[in-house]
Amino acid sequence: MRARIRAGDREAFAALYEEYARTVYNHAFRLTGDWSAAEEVMSDTFLAAWRTRHQVEPEGDSLRPWLLGIATNKARNANRGTGRRLAFLARRPAPEPVADIADTTAGRIDDTRRLAAVQQVLGRLRRQEREVLALCVWSGLDYAQAAEALGVPVGTVRSRLSRARTRLRRLTEEQLGRAPGASGGEPRSGRGEVESRAAFVALPIQEEAR
């Protein structure tokens, strides 16, 4: 697959899109908190992937870290107006009741508002901390894959994730009006997923099937 992508094989690239479009879209949504922005980020990601296909390493396993790395960079650009957007979402009134035939729309509104609430806390983290949480907790990349996606050493991923977990736990407890509790341990060996309630508060967001 890597050789075919590097060679510009359009059928191979179409297969790559079919396999990872949903993953890229969901990652973009988690970083931007906006359905339309996620669509744009996904499109830009695969366009950039096609243009830079010659940069794919000849050896390796999954191409997911490469794609999520591109998507993370595209989401950074999309998030330049994050502060204004989140402030707007925080002021939005509760959505009007939706007819039964619009269950899908109602689900989207609910998911967007829930993610906006989560991002009120996540927004107080540093950008690098949010990105490593999205890659390791939400997308399930291990340390090495996250390091590949972000273009940083594995040790940097570990330290960022550790700081992000600590700060996210503290900020969430402040948000909930509780006294800080005991800190958790390191993620399981070889995985970036964490077990703290603060980190998993964001997980129930409904993913978009593509």
PDB file of C-alpha atoms in Angstrom:
ATOM      1  CA  MET A   1       0.000   0.000   0.000  1.00  0.00           C
ATOM      2  CA  ARG A   2       2.770   2.441   0.899  1.00  0.00           C
ATOM      3  CA  ALA A   3       4.567   1.789  -2.377  1.00  0.00           C
ATOM      4  CA  ARG A   4       1.371   2.248  -4.361  1.00  0.00           C
ATOM      5  CA  ILE A   5       0.509   5.486  -2.541  1.00  0.00           C
ATOM      6  CA  ARG A   6       4.016   6.843  -3.150  1.00  0.00           C
ATOM      7  CA  ALA A   7       3.696   5.935  -6.831  1.00  0.00           C
ATOM      8  CA  GLY A   8       0.434   7.864  -7.161  1.00  0.00           C
ATOM      9  CA  ASP A   9      -1.840   4.857  -7.605  1.00  0.00           C
ATOM     10  CA  ARG A  10      -5.325   6.402  -7.578  1.00  0.00           C
ATOM     11  CA  GLU A  11      -7.067   3.131  -6.750  1.00  0.00           C
ATOM     12  CA  ALA A  12      -4.815   2.657  -3.730  1.00  0.00           C
ATOM     13  CA  PHE A  13      -5.508   6.212  -2.608  1.00  0.00           C
ATOM     14  CA  ALA A  14      -9.243   5.641  -3.000  1.00  0.00           C
ATOM     15  CA  ALA A  15      -8.921   2.552  -0.800  1.00  0.00           C
ATOM     16  CA  LEU A  16      -6.971   4.639   1.731  1.00  0.00           C
ATOM     17  CA  TYR A  17      -9.792   7.171   1.780  1.00  0.00           C
ATOM     18  CA  GLU A  18     -12.451   4.514   2.267  1.00  0.00           C
ATOM     19  CA  GLU A  19     -10.522   2.998   5.167  1.00  0.00           C
ATOM     20  CA  TYR A  20      -9.628   6.181   7.052  1.00  0.00           C
ATOM     21  CA  ALA A  21     -12.126   8.902   6.076  1.00  0.00           C
ATOM     22  CA  ARG A  22     -14.277   8.279   9.145  1.00  0.00           C
ATOM     23  CA  THR A  23     -11.244   8.178  11.441  1.00  0.00           C
ATOM     24  CA  VAL A  24      -9.926  11.478  10.084  1.00  0.00           C
ATOM     25  CA  TYR A  25     -13.359  13.085  10.229  1.00  0.00           C
ATOM     26  CA  ASN A  26     -13.961  12.089  13.840  1.00  0.00           C
ATOM     27  CA  HIS A  27     -10.477  13.239  14.859  1.00  0.00           C
ATOM     28  CA  ALA A  28     -11.096  16.590  13.175  1.00  0.00           C
ATOM     29  CA  PHE A  29     -14.463  16.950  14.897  1.00  0.00           C
ATOM     30  CA  ARG A  30     -12.944  16.265  18.292  1.00  0.00           C
ATOM     31  CA  LEU A  31     -10.307  18.945  17.747  1.00  0.00           C
ATOM     32  CA  THR A  32     -12.605  21.572  16.233  1.00  0.00           C
ATOM     33  CA  GLY A  33     -15.958  20.846  17.895  1.00  0.00           C
ATOM     34  CA  ASP A  34     -17.701  21.773  14.666  1.00  0.00           C
ATOM     35  CA  TRP A  35     -19.288  19.448  12.109  1.00  0.00           C
ATOM     36  CA  SER A  36     -18.716  21.664   9.070  1.00  0.00           C
ATOM     37  CA  ALA A  37     -15.155  22.482  10.112  1.00  0.00           C
ATOM     38  CA  ALA A  38     -14.481  18.761  10.493  1.00  0.00           C
ATOM     39  CA  GLU A  39     -15.717  18.177   6.942  1.00  0.00           C
ATOM     40  CA  GLU A  40     -13.369  20.857   5.650  1.00  0.00           C
ATOM     41  CA  VAL A  41     -10.438  19.521   7.670  1.00  0.00           C
ATOM     42  CA  MET A  42     -11.072  16.016   6.340  1.00  0.00           C
ATOM     43  CA  SER A  43     -11.148  17.231   2.746  1.00  0.00           C
ATOM     44  CA  ASP A  44      -8.000  19.304   3.227  1.00  0.00           C
ATOM     45  CA  THR A  45      -6.272  16.359   4.891  1.00  0.00           C
ATOM     46  CA  PHE A  46      -6.729  13.980   1.980  1.00  0.00           C
ATOM     47  CA  LEU A  47      -5.903  16.697  -0.543  1.00  0.00           C
ATOM     48  CA  ALA A  48      -2.661  17.393   1.310  1.00  0.00           C
ATOM     49  CA  ALA A  49      -2.001  13.648   1.629  1.00  0.00           C
ATOM     50  CA  TRP A  50      -2.275  13.242  -2.133  1.00  0.00           C
ATOM     51  CA  ARG A  51       0.005  16.216  -2.778  1.00  0.00           C
ATOM     52  CA  THR A  52       2.633  14.973  -0.320  1.00  0.00           C
ATOM     53  CA  ARG A  53       2.312  11.238  -1.027  1.00  0.00           C
ATOM     54  CA  HIS A  54       6.008  11.069  -1.954  1.00  0.00           C
ATOM     55  CA  GLN A  55       6.797  11.805   1.709  1.00  0.00           C
ATOM     56  CA  VAL A  56       5.283   8.511   2.879  1.00  0.00           C
ATOM     57  CA  GLU A  57       8.005   6.328   4.360  1.00  0.00           C
ATOM     58  CA  PRO A  58       8.644   3.166   2.302  1.00  0.00           C
ATOM     59  CA  GLU A  59       8.532   0.984   5.428  1.00  0.00           C
ATOM     60  CA  GLY A  60       5.955   0.917   8.184  1.00  0.00           C
ATOM     61  CA  ASP A  61       2.598  -0.406   9.296  1.00  0.00           C
ATOM     62  CA  SER A  62      -0.590   1.651   9.421  1.00  0.00           C
ATOM     63  CA  LEU A  63      -0.840   4.939   7.540  1.00  0.00           C
ATOM     64  CA  ARG A  64      -3.233   6.270  10.180  1.00  0.00           C
ATOM     65  CA  PRO A  65      -0.565   8.235  12.138  1.00  0.00           C
ATOM     66  CA  TRP A  66       0.511   9.978   8.915  1.00  0.00           C
ATOM     67  CA  LEU A  67      -3.065  10.993   8.092  1.00  0.00           C
ATOM     68  CA  LEU A  68      -3.899  12.066  11.647  1.00  0.00           C
ATOM     69  CA  GLY A  69      -0.732  14.141  11.741  1.00  0.00           C
ATOM     70  CA  ILE A  70      -1.868  16.027   8.651  1.00  0.00           C
ATOM     71  CA  ALA A  71      -5.385  16.364  10.103  1.00  0.00           C
ATOM     72  CA  THR A  72      -3.982  17.759  13.349  1.00  0.00           C
ATOM     73  CA  ASN A  73      -2.133  20.473  11.442  1.00  0.00           C
ATOM     74  CA  LYS A  74      -5.234  21.317   9.407  1.00  0.00           C
ATOM     75  CA  ALA A  75      -7.315  21.473  12.593  1.00  0.00           C
ATOM     76  CA  ARG A  76      -4.844  23.960  14.075  1.00  0.00           C
ATOM     77  CA  ASN A  77      -5.615  26.312  11.199  1.00  0.00           C
ATOM     78  CA  ALA A  78      -9.352  25.740  11.569  1.00  0.00           C
ATOM     79  CA  ASN A  79      -9.139  26.472  15.293  1.00  0.00           C
ATOM     80  CA  ARG A  80      -7.736  29.978  14.963  1.00  0.00           C
ATOM     81  CA  GLY A  81     -11.218  31.251  15.746  1.00  0.00           C
ATOM     82  CA  THR A  82     -11.900  28.703  18.483  1.00  0.00           C
ATOM     83  CA  GLY A  83     -12.230  31.243  21.282  1.00  0.00           C
ATOM     84  CA  ARG A  84     -14.966  33.204  19.513  1.00  0.00           C
ATOM     85  CA  ARG A  85     -16.760  30.045  18.424  1.00  0.00           C
ATOM     86  CA  LEU A  86     -16.775  28.494  21.886  1.00  0.00           C
ATOM     87  CA  ALA A  87     -17.960  31.741  23.436  1.00  0.00           C
ATOM     88  CA  PHE A  88     -20.834  31.758  20.949  1.00  0.00           C
ATOM     89  CA  LEU A  89     -21.743  28.133  21.683  1.00  0.00           C
ATOM     90  CA  ALA A  90     -21.683  28.802  25.423  1.00  0.00           C
ATOM     91  CA  ARG A  91     -24.282  31.571  24.954  1.00  0.00           C
ATOM     92  CA  ARG A  92     -26.587  29.492  22.781  1.00  0.00           C
ATOM     93  CA  PRO A  93     -29.987  28.708  24.271  1.00  0.00           C
ATOM     94  CA  ALA A  94     -31.162  25.135  24.519  1.00  0.00           C
ATOM     95  CA  PRO A  95     -32.296  23.813  21.119  1.00  0.00           C
ATOM     96  CA  GLU A  96     -36.001  23.848  20.333  1.00  0.00           C
ATOM     97  CA  PRO A  97     -37.802  20.477  20.502  1.00  0.00           C
ATOM     98  CA  VAL A  98     -37.254  18.568  17.289  1.00  0.00           C
ATOM     99  CA  ALA A  99     -39.852  16.379  15.632  1.00  0.00           C
ATOM    100  CA  ASP A 100     -39.408  12.618  15.803  1.00  0.00           C
ATOM    101  CA  ILE A 101     -38.507  12.488  12.125  1.00  0.00           C
ATOM    102  CA  ALA A 102     -35.444  14.650  12.889  1.00  0.00           C
ATOM    103  CA  ASP A 103     -33.794  12.360  15.428  1.00  0.00           C
ATOM    104  CA  THR A 104     -30.497  12.506  13.571  1.00  0.00           C
ATOM    105  CA  THR A 105     -30.494  16.301  13.630  1.00  0.00           C
ATOM    106  CA  ALA A 106     -31.382  16.328  17.310  1.00  0.00           C
ATOM    107  CA  GLY A 107     -28.509  13.948  17.998  1.00  0.00           C
ATOM    108  CA  ARG A 108     -26.096  16.220  16.196  1.00  0.00           C
ATOM    109  CA  ILE A 109     -27.241  19.271  18.154  1.00  0.00           C
ATOM    110  CA  ASP A 110     -26.921  17.384  21.428  1.00  0.00           C
ATOM    111  CA  ASP A 111     -23.458  16.038  20.539  1.00  0.00           C
ATOM    112  CA  THR A 112     -22.250  19.482  19.497  1.00  0.00           C
ATOM    113  CA  ARG A 113     -23.435  21.077  22.737  1.00  0.00           C
ATOM    114  CA  ARG A 114     -21.925  18.294  24.838  1.00  0.00           C
ATOM    115  CA  LEU A 115     -18.601  18.598  23.039  1.00  0.00           C
ATOM    116  CA  ALA A 116     -18.722  22.376  23.476  1.00  0.00           C
ATOM    117  CA  ALA A 117     -19.154  21.873  27.221  1.00  0.00           C
ATOM    118  CA  VAL A 118     -16.197  19.496  27.300  1.00  0.00           C
ATOM    119  CA  GLN A 119     -14.114  21.920  25.274  1.00  0.00           C
ATOM    120  CA  GLN A 120     -14.766  24.658  27.830  1.00  0.00           C
ATOM    121  CA  VAL A 121     -12.398  22.612  29.987  1.00  0.00           C
ATOM    122  CA  LEU A 122     -10.208  21.300  27.173  1.00  0.00           C
ATOM    123  CA  GLY A 123      -9.843  24.837  25.860  1.00  0.00           C
ATOM    124  CA  ARG A 124      -7.935  25.729  28.997  1.00  0.00           C
ATOM    125  CA  LEU A 125      -5.266  23.176  28.149  1.00  0.00           C
ATOM    126  CA  ARG A 126      -2.330  24.039  25.950  1.00  0.00           C
ATOM    127  CA  ARG A 127      -2.763  23.218  22.286  1.00  0.00           C
ATOM    128  CA  GLN A 128      -0.066  20.525  22.424  1.00  0.00           C
ATOM    129  CA  GLU A 129      -1.856  18.889  25.367  1.00  0.00           C
ATOM    130  CA  ARG A 130      -5.204  18.880  23.577  1.00  0.00           C
ATOM    131  CA  GLU A 131      -3.661  17.325  20.491  1.00  0.00           C
ATOM    132  CA  VAL A 132      -1.945  14.505  22.363  1.00  0.00           C
ATOM    133  CA  LEU A 133      -5.174  13.766  24.241  1.00  0.00           C
ATOM    134  CA  ALA A 134      -7.103  13.609  20.966  1.00  0.00           C
ATOM    135  CA  LEU A 135      -4.567  11.268  19.406  1.00  0.00           C
ATOM    136  CA  CYS A 136      -3.902   8.971  22.379  1.00  0.00           C
ATOM    137  CA  VAL A 137      -7.244   8.960  24.217  1.00  0.00           C
ATOM    138  CA  TRP A 138      -9.792   9.427  21.463  1.00  0.00           C
ATOM    139  CA  SER A 139      -8.040   7.955  18.416  1.00  0.00           C
ATOM    140  CA  GLY A 140      -6.225   5.249  20.368  1.00  0.00           C
ATOM    141  CA  LEU A 141      -2.726   5.782  18.977  1.00  0.00           C
ATOM    142  CA  ASP A 142       0.131   4.420  21.044  1.00  0.00           C
ATOM    143  CA  TYR A 143       3.090   6.594  22.050  1.00  0.00           C
ATOM    144  CA  ALA A 144       5.146   5.792  18.952  1.00  0.00           C
ATOM    145  CA  GLN A 145       2.250   6.425  16.556  1.00  0.00           C
ATOM    146  CA  ALA A 146       1.354   9.712  18.250  1.00  0.00           C
ATOM    147  CA  ALA A 147       4.998  10.746  18.055  1.00  0.00           C
ATOM    148  CA  GLU A 148       4.960   9.984  14.325  1.00  0.00           C
ATOM    149  CA  ALA A 149       1.749  11.965  13.827  1.00  0.00           C
ATOM    150  CA  LEU A 150       3.067  15.020  15.687  1.00  0.00           C
ATOM    151  CA  GLY A 151       6.652  14.801  14.502  1.00  0.00           C
ATOM    152  CA  VAL A 152       8.062  14.792  18.039  1.00  0.00           C
ATOM    153  CA  PRO A 153      10.038  12.266  20.147  1.00  0.00           C
ATOM    154  CA  VAL A 154       8.164   9.546  22.021  1.00  0.00           C
ATOM    155  CA  GLY A 155       9.333  11.019  25.324  1.00  0.00           C
ATOM    156  CA  THR A 156       7.677  14.306  24.426  1.00  0.00           C
ATOM    157  CA  VAL A 157       4.377  12.525  23.833  1.00  0.00           C
ATOM    158  CA  ARG A 158       4.627  10.806  27.212  1.00  0.00           C
ATOM    159  CA  SER A 159       5.385  14.026  29.082  1.00  0.00           C
ATOM    160  CA  ARG A 160       2.659  15.999  27.277  1.00  0.00           C
ATOM    161  CA  LEU A 161       0.093  13.297  27.974  1.00  0.00           C
ATOM    162  CA  SER A 162       1.069  13.129  31.625  1.00  0.00           C
ATOM    163  CA  ARG A 163       0.771  16.914  32.016  1.00  0.00           C
ATOM    164  CA  ALA A 164      -2.495  16.954  30.075  1.00  0.00           C
ATOM    165  CA  ARG A 165      -4.014  14.267  32.290  1.00  0.00           C
ATOM    166  CA  THR A 166      -3.008  16.089  35.459  1.00  0.00           C
ATOM    167  CA  ARG A 167      -4.292  19.468  34.287  1.00  0.00           C
ATOM    168  CA  LEU A 168      -7.486  18.033  32.794  1.00  0.00           C
ATOM    169  CA  ARG A 169      -8.275  16.214  36.027  1.00  0.00           C
ATOM    170  CA  ARG A 170      -7.687  19.362  38.080  1.00  0.00           C
ATOM    171  CA  LEU A 171      -9.677  21.629  35.752  1.00  0.00           C
ATOM    172  CA  THR A 172     -12.570  19.178  35.577  1.00  0.00           C
ATOM    173  CA  GLU A 173     -12.692  18.903  39.356  1.00  0.00           C
ATOM    174  CA  GLU A 174     -12.708  22.686  39.602  1.00  0.00           C
ATOM    175  CA  GLN A 175     -15.486  22.811  37.021  1.00  0.00           C
ATOM    176  CA  LEU A 176     -17.492  20.325  39.063  1.00  0.00           C
ATOM    177  CA  GLY A 177     -16.743  22.174  42.306  1.00  0.00           C
ATOM    178  CA  ARG A 178     -14.924  19.245  43.886  1.00  0.00           C
ATOM    179  CA  ALA A 179     -11.666  19.160  45.766  1.00  0.00           C
ATOM    180  CA  PRO A 180      -8.818  17.668  43.751  1.00  0.00           C
ATOM    181  CA  GLY A 181      -8.502  13.917  44.143  1.00  0.00           C
ATOM    182  CA  ALA A 182      -5.611  11.566  43.927  1.00  0.00           C
ATOM    183  CA  SER A 183      -3.759  11.456  40.648  1.00  0.00           C
ATOM    184  CA  GLY A 184      -3.748   8.339  38.498  1.00  0.00           C
ATOM    185  CA  GLY A 185      -0.845   6.310  37.214  1.00  0.00           C
ATOM    186  CA  GLU A 186       0.791   6.113  33.840  1.00  0.00           C
ATOM    187  CA  PRO A 187      -1.156   4.815  30.819  1.00  0.00           C
ATOM    188  CA  ARG A 188      -0.979   1.118  30.128  1.00  0.00           C
ATOM    189  CA  SER A 189       2.283   0.043  28.525  1.00  0.00           C
ATOM    190  CA  GLY A 190       2.351   0.661  24.790  1.00  0.00           C
ATOM    191  CA  ARG A 191      -0.963   2.526  24.702  1.00  0.00           C
ATOM    192  CA  GLY A 192      -1.838   6.138  25.084  1.00  0.00           C
ATOM    193  CA  GLU A 193      -5.302   5.534  26.498  1.00  0.00           C
ATOM    194  CA  VAL A 194      -5.887   6.742  30.034  1.00  0.00           C
ATOM    195  CA  GLU A 195      -8.373   5.690  32.675  1.00  0.00           C
ATOM    196  CA  SER A 196      -9.151   8.909  34.542  1.00  0.00           C
ATOM    197  CA  ARG A 197     -12.752  10.083  34.600  1.00  0.00           C
ATOM    198  CA  ALA A 198     -11.602  13.552  33.594  1.00  0.00           C
ATOM    199  CA  ALA A 199     -10.142  12.285  30.332  1.00  0.00           C
ATOM    200  CA  PHE A 200     -13.014   9.973  29.450  1.00  0.00           C
ATOM    201  CA  VAL A 201     -15.668  12.630  30.077  1.00  0.00           C
ATOM    202  CA  ALA A 202     -15.367  13.520  26.411  1.00  0.00           C
ATOM    203  CA  LEU A 203     -15.679  10.012  24.998  1.00  0.00           C
ATOM    204  CA  PRO A 204     -19.492   9.583  24.753  1.00  0.00           C
ATOM    205  CA  ILE A 205     -19.709  11.997  21.798  1.00  0.00           C
ATOM    206  CA  GLN A 206     -21.476  10.159  19.003  1.00  0.00           C
ATOM    207  CA  GLU A 207     -19.129   9.502  16.096  1.00  0.00           C
ATOM    208  CA  GLU A 208     -20.288  10.231  12.605  1.00  0.00           C
ATOM    209  CA  ALA A 209     -20.594   7.140  10.444  1.00  0.00           C
ATOM    210  CA  ARG A 210     -19.219   7.719   7.016  1.00  0.00           C
TER     211      ARG A 210
END
